[in-house]
CSV table of C-alpha atoms in Angstrom, one decimal:
chain,number,residue,atom,x,y,z
A,230,UNK,CA,1.7,14.2,7.6
A,231,UNK,CA,3.4,11.3,9.3
A,232,UNK,CA,7.0,10.9,8.3
A,233,UNK,CA,10.5,10.3,9.5
A,234,UNK,CA,11.9,13.0,11.7
A,235,UNK,CA,15.6,13.1,12.9
A,236,UNK,CA,15.8,12.9,16.7
A,237,UNK,CA,17.8,11.5,19.5
A,238,UNK,CA,15.4,9.1,21.1
A,239,UNK,CA,16.1,5.5,22.0
A,240,UNK,CA,13.9,4.3,19.1
A,241,UNK,CA,16.0,6.3,16.6
A,242,UNK,CA,19.1,4.5,17.8
A,243,UNK,CA,17.6,1.0,17.5
A,244,UNK,CA,18.2,-1.3,14.5
A,245,UNK,CA,15.2,-1.1,12.1
A,246,UNK,CA,14.9,-4.9,12.3
A,247,UNK,CA,14.2,-4.9,16.0
A,248,UNK,CA,11.7,-2.2,15.6
A,249,UNK,CA,9.9,-4.2,12.9
A,250,UNK,CA,9.9,-7.2,15.2
A,251,UNK,CA,8.3,-5.2,18.0
A,252,UNK,CA,5.6,-3.9,15.6
A,253,UNK,CA,4.9,-7.4,14.4
A,254,UNK,CA,4.7,-8.8,17.9
A,255,UNK,CA,2.4,-6.0,19.0
A,256,UNK,CA,0.1,-6.4,16.0
A,257,UNK,CA,0.0,-10.2,16.6
A,258,UNK,CA,-1.0,-10.0,20.2
A,259,UNK,CA,-3.5,-7.2,19.6
A,260,UNK,CA,-5.2,-9.2,16.9
A,261,UNK,CA,-5.5,-12.1,19.3
A,262,UNK,CA,-7.0,-10.3,22.3
A,263,UNK,CA,-9.9,-8.0,22.9
A,264,UNK,CA,-10.6,-8.5,26.6
A,265,UNK,CA,-10.6,-5.3,28.6
A,266,UNK,CA,-7.6,-6.4,30.6
A,267,UNK,CA,-5.6,-7.1,27.5
A,268,UNK,CA,-6.6,-3.7,26.0
A,269,UNK,CA,-5.3,-2.0,29.2
A,270,UNK,CA,-2.0,-3.8,28.9
A,271,UNK,CA,-1.8,-3.0,25.2
A,272,UNK,CA,-2.5,0.6,25.9
A,273,UNK,CA,0.3,0.8,28.4
A,274,UNK,CA,2.7,-0.8,25.9
A,275,UNK,CA,1.6,1.5,23.1
A,276,UNK,CA,2.0,4.5,25.5
A,277,UNK,CA,5.5,3.5,26.4
A,278,UNK,CA,6.4,3.0,22.7
A,279,UNK,CA,5.0,6.4,21.8
A,280,UNK,CA,6.8,8.2,24.7
A,281,UNK,CA,10.1,6.5,23.8
A,282,UNK,CA,9.8,7.7,20.2
A,283,UNK,CA,8.3,11.2,21.1
A,284,UNK,CA,5.4,10.7,18.8
A,285,UNK,CA,3.0,13.7,19.0
A,286,UNK,CA,-0.3,11.8,19.8
A,287,UNK,CA,-2.8,14.4,18.4
A,288,UNK,CA,-0.9,15.0,15.2
A,289,UNK,CA,-0.7,11.3,14.7
A,290,UNK,CA,-4.4,10.8,15.3
A,291,UNK,CA,-5.1,13.6,12.8
A,292,UNK,CA,-2.8,11.9,10.2
A,293,UNK,CA,-4.9,8.7,10.6
A,294,UNK,CA,-8.2,10.6,10.5
A,295,UNK,CA,-9.7,8.7,7.5
A,296,UNK,CA,-9.0,5.3,9.2
A,297,UNK,CA,-10.5,6.7,12.4
A,298,UNK,CA,-13.8,7.5,10.7
A,299,UNK,CA,-14.3,3.8,9.9
A,300,UNK,CA,-13.1,2.7,13.3
A,301,UNK,CA,-15.7,5.1,14.9
A,302,UNK,CA,-18.6,4.1,12.6
A,303,UNK,CA,-18.1,0.3,13.0
A,304,UNK,CA,-19.3,0.1,16.6
A,305,UNK,CA,-22.3,2.3,15.8
A,306,UNK,CA,-23.2,0.1,12.8
A,307,UNK,CA,-22.7,-3.0,15.0
A,308,UNK,CA,-24.9,-1.6,17.7
A,309,UNK,CA,-27.8,-0.6,15.4
A,310,UNK,CA,-30.3,-3.4,15.0
A,311,UNK,CA,-33.4,-3.4,12.8
A,312,UNK,CA,-36.4,-3.7,15.1
A,313,UNK,CA,-36.7,-3.4,18.9
A,314,UNK,CA,-34.6,-2.7,21.0
A,315,UNK,CA,-33.0,-0.9,18.0
A,316,UNK,CA,-29.7,-0.5,19.9
A,317,UNK,CA,-27.7,-3.6,20.9
A,318,UNK,CA,-25.2,-2.2,23.5
A,319,UNK,CA,-23.3,-5.4,23.9
A,320,UNK,CA,-22.6,-5.9,20.2
A,321,UNK,CA,-21.6,-2.2,20.0
A,322,UNK,CA,-19.1,-2.5,22.9
A,323,UNK,CA,-17.6,-5.8,21.4
A,324,UNK,CA,-17.0,-4.0,18.1
A,325,UNK,CA,-15.7,-0.9,19.9
A,326,UNK,CA,-13.1,-2.9,21.8
A,327,UNK,CA,-12.1,-4.5,18.4
A,328,UNK,CA,-11.8,-1.1,16.8
A,329,UNK,CA,-9.7,0.3,19.7
A,330,UNK,CA,-7.0,-2.3,19.3
A,331,UNK,CA,-6.7,-1.4,15.6
A,332,UNK,CA,-6.1,2.2,16.7
A,333,UNK,CA,-3.3,1.0,19.1
A,334,UNK,CA,-1.7,-0.9,16.2
A,335,UNK,CA,-1.8,2.2,14.0
A,336,UNK,CA,-0.2,4.3,16.7
A,337,UNK,CA,2.6,1.8,17.3
A,338,UNK,CA,3.4,1.7,13.6
A,339,UNK,CA,3.5,5.5,13.6
A,340,UNK,CA,6.3,5.2,16.1
A,341,UNK,CA,8.3,3.2,13.6
A,342,UNK,CA,7.6,5.6,10.8
A,343,UNK,CA,8.7,8.6,12.8
A,344,UNK,CA,12.0,6.9,14.0
A,345,UNK,CA,13.2,5.1,10.8
A,346,UNK,CA,14.6,6.7,7.7
A,347,UNK,CA,13.6,5.0,4.4
A,348,UNK,CA,17.2,3.9,3.6
A,349,UNK,CA,17.4,2.0,6.9
A,350,UNK,CA,14.1,0.2,6.2
A,351,UNK,CA,15.4,-0.6,2.7
A,352,UNK,CA,18.6,-2.1,4.1
A,353,UNK,CA,16.6,-4.1,6.6
A,354,UNK,CA,14.4,-5.5,3.9
A,355,UNK,CA,17.4,-6.5,1.8
A,356,UNK,CA,19.3,-8.1,4.6
A,357,UNK,CA,16.3,-9.9,6.1
A,358,UNK,CA,14.7,-11.4,2.9
A,359,UNK,CA,17.3,-13.6,1.2
A,360,UNK,CA,18.2,-13.7,-2.5
A,361,UNK,CA,16.5,-12.0,-5.4
A,362,UNK,CA,13.1,-11.4,-3.8
A,363,UNK,CA,14.8,-9.3,-1.1
A,364,UNK,CA,16.8,-7.4,-3.8
A,365,UNK,CA,13.7,-6.7,-5.9
A,366,UNK,CA,11.8,-5.5,-2.8
A,367,UNK,CA,14.6,-3.4,-1.4
A,368,UNK,CA,15.6,-1.7,-4.7
A,369,UNK,CA,11.9,-1.3,-5.6
A,370,UNK,CA,11.0,0.4,-2.4
A,371,UNK,CA,14.0,2.8,-2.9
A,372,UNK,CA,12.7,3.6,-6.4
A,373,UNK,CA,9.1,4.1,-5.2
A,374,UNK,CA,10.6,6.6,-2.6
A,375,UNK,CA,12.5,8.4,-5.4
A,376,UNK,CA,9.6,8.5,-7.9
A,377,UNK,CA,6.7,9.2,-5.5
A,378,UNK,CA,7.2,13.1,-5.6
A,379,UNK,CA,7.9,13.0,-9.3
A,380,UNK,CA,4.7,11.2,-10.2
A,381,UNK,CA,2.7,13.2,-7.7
A,382,UNK,CA,3.9,16.3,-9.6
A,383,UNK,CA,2.9,14.6,-12.9
A,384,UNK,CA,-0.6,14.0,-11.6
A,385,UNK,CA,-0.9,17.5,-10.3
A,386,UNK,CA,0.2,18.9,-13.8
A,387,UNK,CA,-2.4,16.7,-15.5
A,388,UNK,CA,-5.2,17.8,-13.2
A,389,UNK,CA,-4.3,21.4,-13.5
A,390,UNK,CA,-4.1,21.2,-17.3
A,391,UNK,CA,-7.5,19.5,-17.3
A,392,UNK,CA,-9.0,22.1,-15.0
A,393,UNK,CA,-7.6,24.9,-17.3
A,394,UNK,CA,-9.5,23.3,-20.2
A,395,UNK,CA,-12.7,22.9,-18.3
A,396,UNK,CA,-12.0,19.2,-17.9
A,397,UNK,CA,-13.7,19.4,-14.5
A,398,UNK,CA,-17.0,19.9,-16.3
A,399,UNK,CA,-16.7,16.5,-18.0
A,400,UNK,CA,-18.4,13.5,-16.6
A,401,UNK,CA,-16.6,11.3,-14.0
A,402,UNK,CA,-15.9,8.3,-16.3
A,403,UNK,CA,-14.2,10.6,-18.9
A,404,UNK,CA,-12.2,12.3,-16.2
A,405,UNK,CA,-11.0,9.0,-14.7
A,406,UNK,CA,-10.1,7.7,-18.2
A,407,UNK,CA,-8.2,10.9,-19.1
A,408,UNK,CA,-6.2,11.0,-15.8
A,409,UNK,CA,-5.5,7.3,-16.0
A,410,UNK,CA,-4.3,7.2,-19.6
A,411,UNK,CA,-2.1,10.3,-19.2
A,412,UNK,CA,-0.6,9.3,-15.9
A,413,UNK,CA,0.2,5.8,-17.1
A,414,UNK,CA,1.8,7.1,-20.4
A,415,UNK,CA,4.0,9.4,-18.5
A,416,UNK,CA,4.8,6.9,-15.8
A,417,UNK,CA,5.8,4.2,-18.4
A,418,UNK,CA,7.9,6.8,-20.3
A,419,UNK,CA,9.7,7.5,-17.1
A,420,UNK,CA,10.1,3.7,-16.4
A,421,UNK,CA,11.5,3.1,-19.9
A,422,UNK,CA,14.1,5.9,-19.4
A,423,UNK,CA,14.9,4.5,-15.9
A,424,UNK,CA,15.5,1.0,-17.3
A,425,UNK,CA,17.8,2.4,-19.9
A,426,UNK,CA,19.7,4.2,-17.2
A,427,UNK,CA,19.8,1.1,-15.0
A,428,UNK,CA,21.2,-1.0,-18.0
A,429,UNK,CA,23.8,1.7,-18.7
A,430,UNK,CA,25.0,1.5,-15.1
A,431,UNK,CA,25.2,-2.3,-15.0
A,432,UNK,CA,22.3,-2.8,-12.6
A,433,UNK,CA,23.1,-5.9,-10.6
A,434,UNK,CA,21.5,-8.2,-8.1
A,435,UNK,CA,24.2,-7.6,-5.5
A,436,UNK,CA,24.6,-3.8,-4.9
A,437,UNK,CA,26.4,-2.3,-1.8
A,438,UNK,CA,24.1,-1.6,1.1
A,439,UNK,CA,24.4,0.9,3.9
A,440,UNK,CA,25.8,-0.8,7.0
A,441,UNK,CA,23.4,-1.9,9.7
A,442,UNK,CA,24.4,-3.3,13.0
A,443,UNK,CA,22.7,-4.5,16.2
A,444,UNK,CA,23.8,-2.7,19.3
A,445,UNK,CA,23.3,-3.5,23.0
A,446,UNK,CA,20.0,-1.6,23.0
A,447,UNK,CA,18.5,-3.9,20.5
A,448,UNK,CA,18.6,-6.9,22.9
A,449,UNK,CA,15.8,-5.7,25.1
A,450,UNK,CA,13.8,-4.5,22.1
A,451,UNK,CA,14.0,-8.1,20.7
A,452,UNK,CA,13.1,-9.4,24.1
A,453,UNK,CA,10.0,-7.3,24.1
A,454,UNK,CA,9.2,-8.4,20.6
A,455,UNK,CA,9.4,-12.1,21.5
A,456,UNK,CA,7.3,-11.5,24.7
A,457,UNK,CA,4.6,-9.7,22.7
A,458,UNK,CA,4.6,-12.4,20.0
A,459,UNK,CA,4.3,-15.2,22.6
A,460,UNK,CA,1.5,-13.4,24.4
A,461,UNK,CA,-0.6,-13.7,21.3
A,462,UNK,CA,-0.9,-17.4,22.1
A,463,UNK,CA,-1.8,-16.9,25.8
B,159,UNK,CA,45.0,-3.8,3.4
B,160,UNK,CA,42.1,-6.2,3.1
B,161,UNK,CA,40.2,-6.2,-0.2
B,162,UNK,CA,36.7,-7.4,-0.6
B,163,UNK,CA,36.1,-9.4,-3.7
B,164,UNK,CA,32.7,-10.2,-5.1
B,165,UNK,CA,31.6,-10.9,-8.6
B,166,UNK,CA,28.8,-8.7,-10.1
B,167,UNK,CA,25.6,-10.5,-10.9
B,168,UNK,CA,24.0,-8.3,-13.6
B,169,UNK,CA,20.2,-8.3,-14.1
B,170,UNK,CA,18.9,-9.4,-17.5
B,171,UNK,CA,17.7,-6.7,-19.8
B,172,UNK,CA,14.0,-7.8,-20.1
B,173,UNK,CA,13.8,-8.2,-16.3
B,174,UNK,CA,15.1,-4.6,-15.9
B,175,UNK,CA,12.4,-3.3,-18.2
B,176,UNK,CA,9.6,-5.0,-16.4
B,177,UNK,CA,11.1,-4.2,-13.0
B,178,UNK,CA,11.4,-0.5,-13.8
B,179,UNK,CA,7.8,-0.4,-14.9
B,180,UNK,CA,6.6,-2.3,-11.9
B,181,UNK,CA,8.5,0.1,-9.5
B,182,UNK,CA,7.2,3.2,-11.2
B,183,UNK,CA,3.7,1.9,-11.4
B,184,UNK,CA,3.9,1.2,-7.6
B,185,UNK,CA,5.0,4.8,-7.1
B,186,UNK,CA,2.1,6.0,-9.3
B,187,UNK,CA,-0.3,3.9,-7.2
B,188,UNK,CA,1.1,5.7,-4.1
B,189,UNK,CA,0.8,9.1,-5.8
B,190,UNK,CA,-2.9,8.6,-6.5
B,191,UNK,CA,-3.5,8.5,-2.7
B,192,UNK,CA,-4.0,12.2,-2.9
B,193,UNK,CA,-6.2,12.4,-6.0
B,194,UNK,CA,-10.0,12.0,-5.5
B,195,UNK,CA,-12.7,12.7,-8.1
B,196,UNK,CA,-16.3,13.3,-6.9
B,197,UNK,CA,-18.9,11.1,-8.6
B,198,UNK,CA,-22.7,11.5,-8.7
B,199,UNK,CA,-25.0,9.6,-6.3
B,200,UNK,CA,-22.2,8.6,-3.9
B,201,UNK,CA,-20.9,10.2,-0.7
B,202,UNK,CA,-17.5,8.6,-1.3
B,203,UNK,CA,-15.2,10.2,-3.9
B,204,UNK,CA,-13.3,7.9,-6.2
B,205,UNK,CA,-9.6,7.3,-5.7
B,206,UNK,CA,-7.8,5.9,-8.6
B,207,UNK,CA,-6.0,3.1,-6.8
B,208,UNK,CA,-8.0,0.1,-8.0
B,209,UNK,CA,-7.8,1.6,-11.6
B,210,UNK,CA,-4.0,1.3,-11.5
B,211,UNK,CA,-4.3,-2.2,-9.8
B,212,UNK,CA,-6.3,-3.3,-12.9
B,213,UNK,CA,-3.7,-1.6,-15.2
B,214,UNK,CA,-0.9,-3.3,-13.4
B,215,UNK,CA,-2.4,-6.7,-14.2
B,216,UNK,CA,-3.3,-5.7,-17.7
B,217,UNK,CA,0.0,-4.3,-18.8
B,218,UNK,CA,2.6,-6.0,-16.5
B,219,UNK,CA,1.2,-9.5,-16.5
B,220,UNK,CA,0.7,-11.9,-13.5
B,221,UNK,CA,4.2,-11.9,-12.2
B,222,UNK,CA,5.3,-8.2,-12.5
B,223,UNK,CA,1.8,-6.9,-11.8
B,224,UNK,CA,1.8,-8.7,-8.5
B,225,UNK,CA,5.4,-7.5,-7.8
B,226,UNK,CA,4.3,-4.0,-8.5
B,227,UNK,CA,1.5,-4.1,-5.9
B,228,UNK,CA,3.8,-5.8,-3.4
B,229,UNK,CA,6.3,-3.0,-3.8
B,230,UNK,CA,3.5,-0.5,-3.2
B,231,UNK,CA,2.5,-2.4,0.0
B,232,UNK,CA,6.1,-2.6,1.2
B,233,UNK,CA,6.7,1.1,0.6
B,234,UNK,CA,3.6,1.8,2.6
B,235,UNK,CA,4.6,-0.6,5.3
B,236,UNK,CA,7.9,1.2,6.0
B,237,UNK,CA,6.1,4.5,6.2
B,238,UNK,CA,5.9,6.2,2.8
B,239,UNK,CA,2.5,8.1,2.7
B,240,UNK,CA,1.0,6.0,-0.1
B,241,UNK,CA,-2.2,4.6,1.5
B,242,UNK,CA,-5.5,6.5,1.3
B,243,UNK,CA,-5.5,9.8,3.2
B,244,UNK,CA,-1.7,9.9,2.6
B,245,UNK,CA,-0.9,7.5,5.5
B,246,UNK,CA,1.7,4.8,5.9
B,247,UNK,CA,3.0,2.3,8.4
B,248,UNK,CA,2.8,-1.5,9.0
B,249,UNK,CA,-0.4,-0.9,11.1
B,250,UNK,CA,-2.4,0.1,8.0
B,251,UNK,CA,-1.7,-3.3,6.5
B,252,UNK,CA,-3.3,-5.1,9.4
B,253,UNK,CA,-5.8,-2.3,10.1
B,254,UNK,CA,-9.4,-2.3,8.9
B,255,UNK,CA,-8.6,-1.6,5.3
B,256,UNK,CA,-5.7,-4.1,5.2
B,257,UNK,CA,-7.8,-6.8,3.6
B,258,UNK,CA,-8.4,-4.6,0.6
B,259,UNK,CA,-4.7,-3.7,0.3
B,260,UNK,CA,-3.6,-7.3,0.3
B,261,UNK,CA,-6.4,-8.2,-2.1
B,262,UNK,CA,-4.9,-5.7,-4.6
B,263,UNK,CA,-1.9,-8.0,-5.0
B,264,UNK,CA,-4.1,-11.0,-5.7
B,265,UNK,CA,-6.4,-9.0,-8.0
B,266,UNK,CA,-3.5,-7.8,-10.2
B,267,UNK,CA,-2.2,-11.3,-10.4
B,268,UNK,CA,-5.6,-12.7,-11.4
B,269,UNK,CA,-6.2,-10.0,-14.0
B,270,UNK,CA,-2.7,-10.8,-15.4
B,271,UNK,CA,-3.3,-14.6,-15.4
B,272,UNK,CA,-6.7,-14.3,-17.2
B,273,UNK,CA,-5.5,-11.7,-19.8
B,274,UNK,CA,-2.0,-13.0,-20.5
B,275,UNK,CA,-2.5,-16.7,-19.7
B,276,UNK,CA,1.3,-17.3,-19.0
B,277,UNK,CA,4.5,-15.4,-18.5
B,278,UNK,CA,4.7,-14.2,-22.1
B,279,UNK,CA,3.2,-10.7,-22.2
B,280,UNK,CA,0.4,-10.1,-24.7
B,281,UNK,CA,-1.0,-6.7,-25.8
B,282,UNK,CA,-4.2,-6.4,-23.8
B,283,UNK,CA,-5.7,-4.2,-26.6
B,284,UNK,CA,-5.8,-7.3,-28.8
B,285,UNK,CA,-7.8,-9.3,-26.3
B,286,UNK,CA,-11.5,-9.8,-26.8
B,287,UNK,CA,-13.7,-7.5,-24.7
B,288,UNK,CA,-15.5,-10.3,-22.7
B,289,UNK,CA,-12.1,-11.6,-21.4
B,290,UNK,CA,-11.1,-8.0,-20.3
B,291,UNK,CA,-14.4,-7.3,-18.7
B,292,UNK,CA,-14.5,-10.7,-17.1
B,293,UNK,CA,-11.0,-10.4,-15.6
B,294,UNK,CA,-11.8,-7.0,-14.1
B,295,UNK,CA,-15.1,-8.1,-12.7
B,296,UNK,CA,-13.4,-11.1,-11.0
B,297,UNK,CA,-10.7,-8.9,-9.6
B,298,UNK,CA,-13.3,-6.4,-8.3
B,299,UNK,CA,-15.2,-9.2,-6.6
B,300,UNK,CA,-12.0,-10.6,-5.1
B,301,UNK,CA,-11.0,-7.2,-3.7
B,302,UNK,CA,-14.5,-6.6,-2.1
B,303,UNK,CA,-14.7,-10.2,-0.8
B,304,UNK,CA,-11.3,-10.3,0.9
B,305,UNK,CA,-11.4,-6.7,2.1
B,306,UNK,CA,-14.8,-6.9,3.6
B,307,UNK,CA,-14.3,-10.4,5.0
B,308,UNK,CA,-11.2,-9.2,6.9
B,309,UNK,CA,-12.9,-6.0,8.0
B,310,UNK,CA,-15.9,-8.0,9.4
B,311,UNK,CA,-13.5,-10.3,11.3
B,312,UNK,CA,-11.3,-7.5,12.6
B,313,UNK,CA,-14.0,-5.2,13.8
B,314,UNK,CA,-16.4,-8.0,14.9
B,315,UNK,CA,-19.1,-6.9,12.5
B,316,UNK,CA,-21.7,-9.1,10.9
B,317,UNK,CA,-21.1,-9.6,7.1
B,318,UNK,CA,-24.1,-7.4,6.2
B,319,UNK,CA,-22.9,-4.6,8.4
B,320,UNK,CA,-19.4,-4.8,6.9
B,321,UNK,CA,-20.8,-4.7,3.4
B,322,UNK,CA,-22.8,-1.6,4.3
B,323,UNK,CA,-19.6,0.1,5.5
B,324,UNK,CA,-17.0,-1.3,3.1
B,325,UNK,CA,-18.8,-2.1,-0.2
B,326,UNK,CA,-22.0,-0.2,-0.9
B,327,UNK,CA,-20.5,3.3,-0.8
B,328,UNK,CA,-17.8,2.2,-3.3
B,329,UNK,CA,-19.9,0.4,-5.9
B,330,UNK,CA,-20.6,3.4,-8.2
B,331,UNK,CA,-16.9,4.3,-8.2
B,332,UNK,CA,-16.0,0.7,-8.9
B,333,UNK,CA,-18.1,0.7,-12.1
B,334,UNK,CA,-16.5,4.0,-13.3
B,335,UNK,CA,-13.0,2.6,-12.8
B,336,UNK,CA,-13.8,-0.7,-14.6
B,337,UNK,CA,-15.2,1.3,-17.6
B,338,UNK,CA,-12.2,3.6,-17.5
B,339,UNK,CA,-9.7,0.7,-17.4
B,340,UNK,CA,-11.3,-0.9,-20.5
B,341,UNK,CA,-11.3,2.5,-22.3
B,342,UNK,CA,-7.6,3.0,-21.6
B,343,UNK,CA,-6.7,-0.4,-22.9
B,344,UNK,CA,-8.9,0.0,-26.1
B,345,UNK,CA,-7.5,3.5,-26.7
B,346,UNK,CA,-4.1,1.8,-27.6
B,347,UNK,CA,-2.2,4.7,-26.3
B,348,UNK,CA,0.0,2.6,-23.9
B,349,UNK,CA,2.6,0.4,-25.6
B,350,UNK,CA,3.5,-3.0,-24.3
B,351,UNK,CA,7.1,-3.9,-23.4
B,352,UNK,CA,8.9,-5.5,-26.4
């Protein structure tokens, strides 16, 4: 699974905000261009980003395997035509080039995921988005991070309990209903206890955040981000 | 020694309650990424994500339902493994399934608007069946339309081809989830925030 890993790479030392900027710039220009020359240039940039973050390429591709299935099927579907000549190579290659840039965007975002701990991303969100929306998003993301394993455990328990009572023999609609109602009841119970705890601790709109600071290394990263963003309009 | 002075800006009680539910529901949406239920006559197993998108609109209303989905998207964007296949990253949000994900936020908002018709939360179990079904059908159509439209544009597919890849395999699951959402609401086992 793709997740943050502590390391000593350049990307790990960068401020999360400059890494986000690079990703957005890369995605913008990749969405704007599909010519072969642009794809070569994008591949080189993506390669540099992956090397700078020491992302293992094969593991990352495996993590995105479900997305890759659609990316692989799309050109085949585009190429297939009803009636002669049955296969339209040109439409297939157009779609294949479009799919390939999506793969590059996924790989570049994997570099961010590997090099940025959640608390840094959270601080970046809260410092970049002003006012209460930023606070809601930042605190909310931190809570999602905290509750994700808990709720996954809940779901696992529900499914095991259902399987033990031969729930797996029931029809699909009943199973979806059961899992849904039990998971939501438990989740809202947890949420209500959480809100009580937040009230008891005087939950405020202006909590103290971990410090973030731009360093000298962020300057070139921002330069790259701006260059990528501008290249979307070329 | 320098001291830092800042007044505390406490959050109102009713906002805390809605916010906590929105955040936990976002986490639940992420947790369902690893649950899949096989259904008859379809090669694609059902994941429960759209079910909880519906429930976000039904129980949290237009504002906090949308916030809940946005929290889910933000958590995925910074790399938590909450998207299908337990992936994360900003790339997924602009990738081929990105349209569906963004449409979730709109869909939850629309369900909330139709069912609650304002910021005051109602109990969805008290609503007449046609309104509930109508809101969920509209939400489902929105998700398919936006998601498939974006996929067709991104992968340079014709609309018919995109529908074959992105809609047809999911229709049986969609019907099951719609029925399940209504059944959950009508079972009255979930209490609304007071």
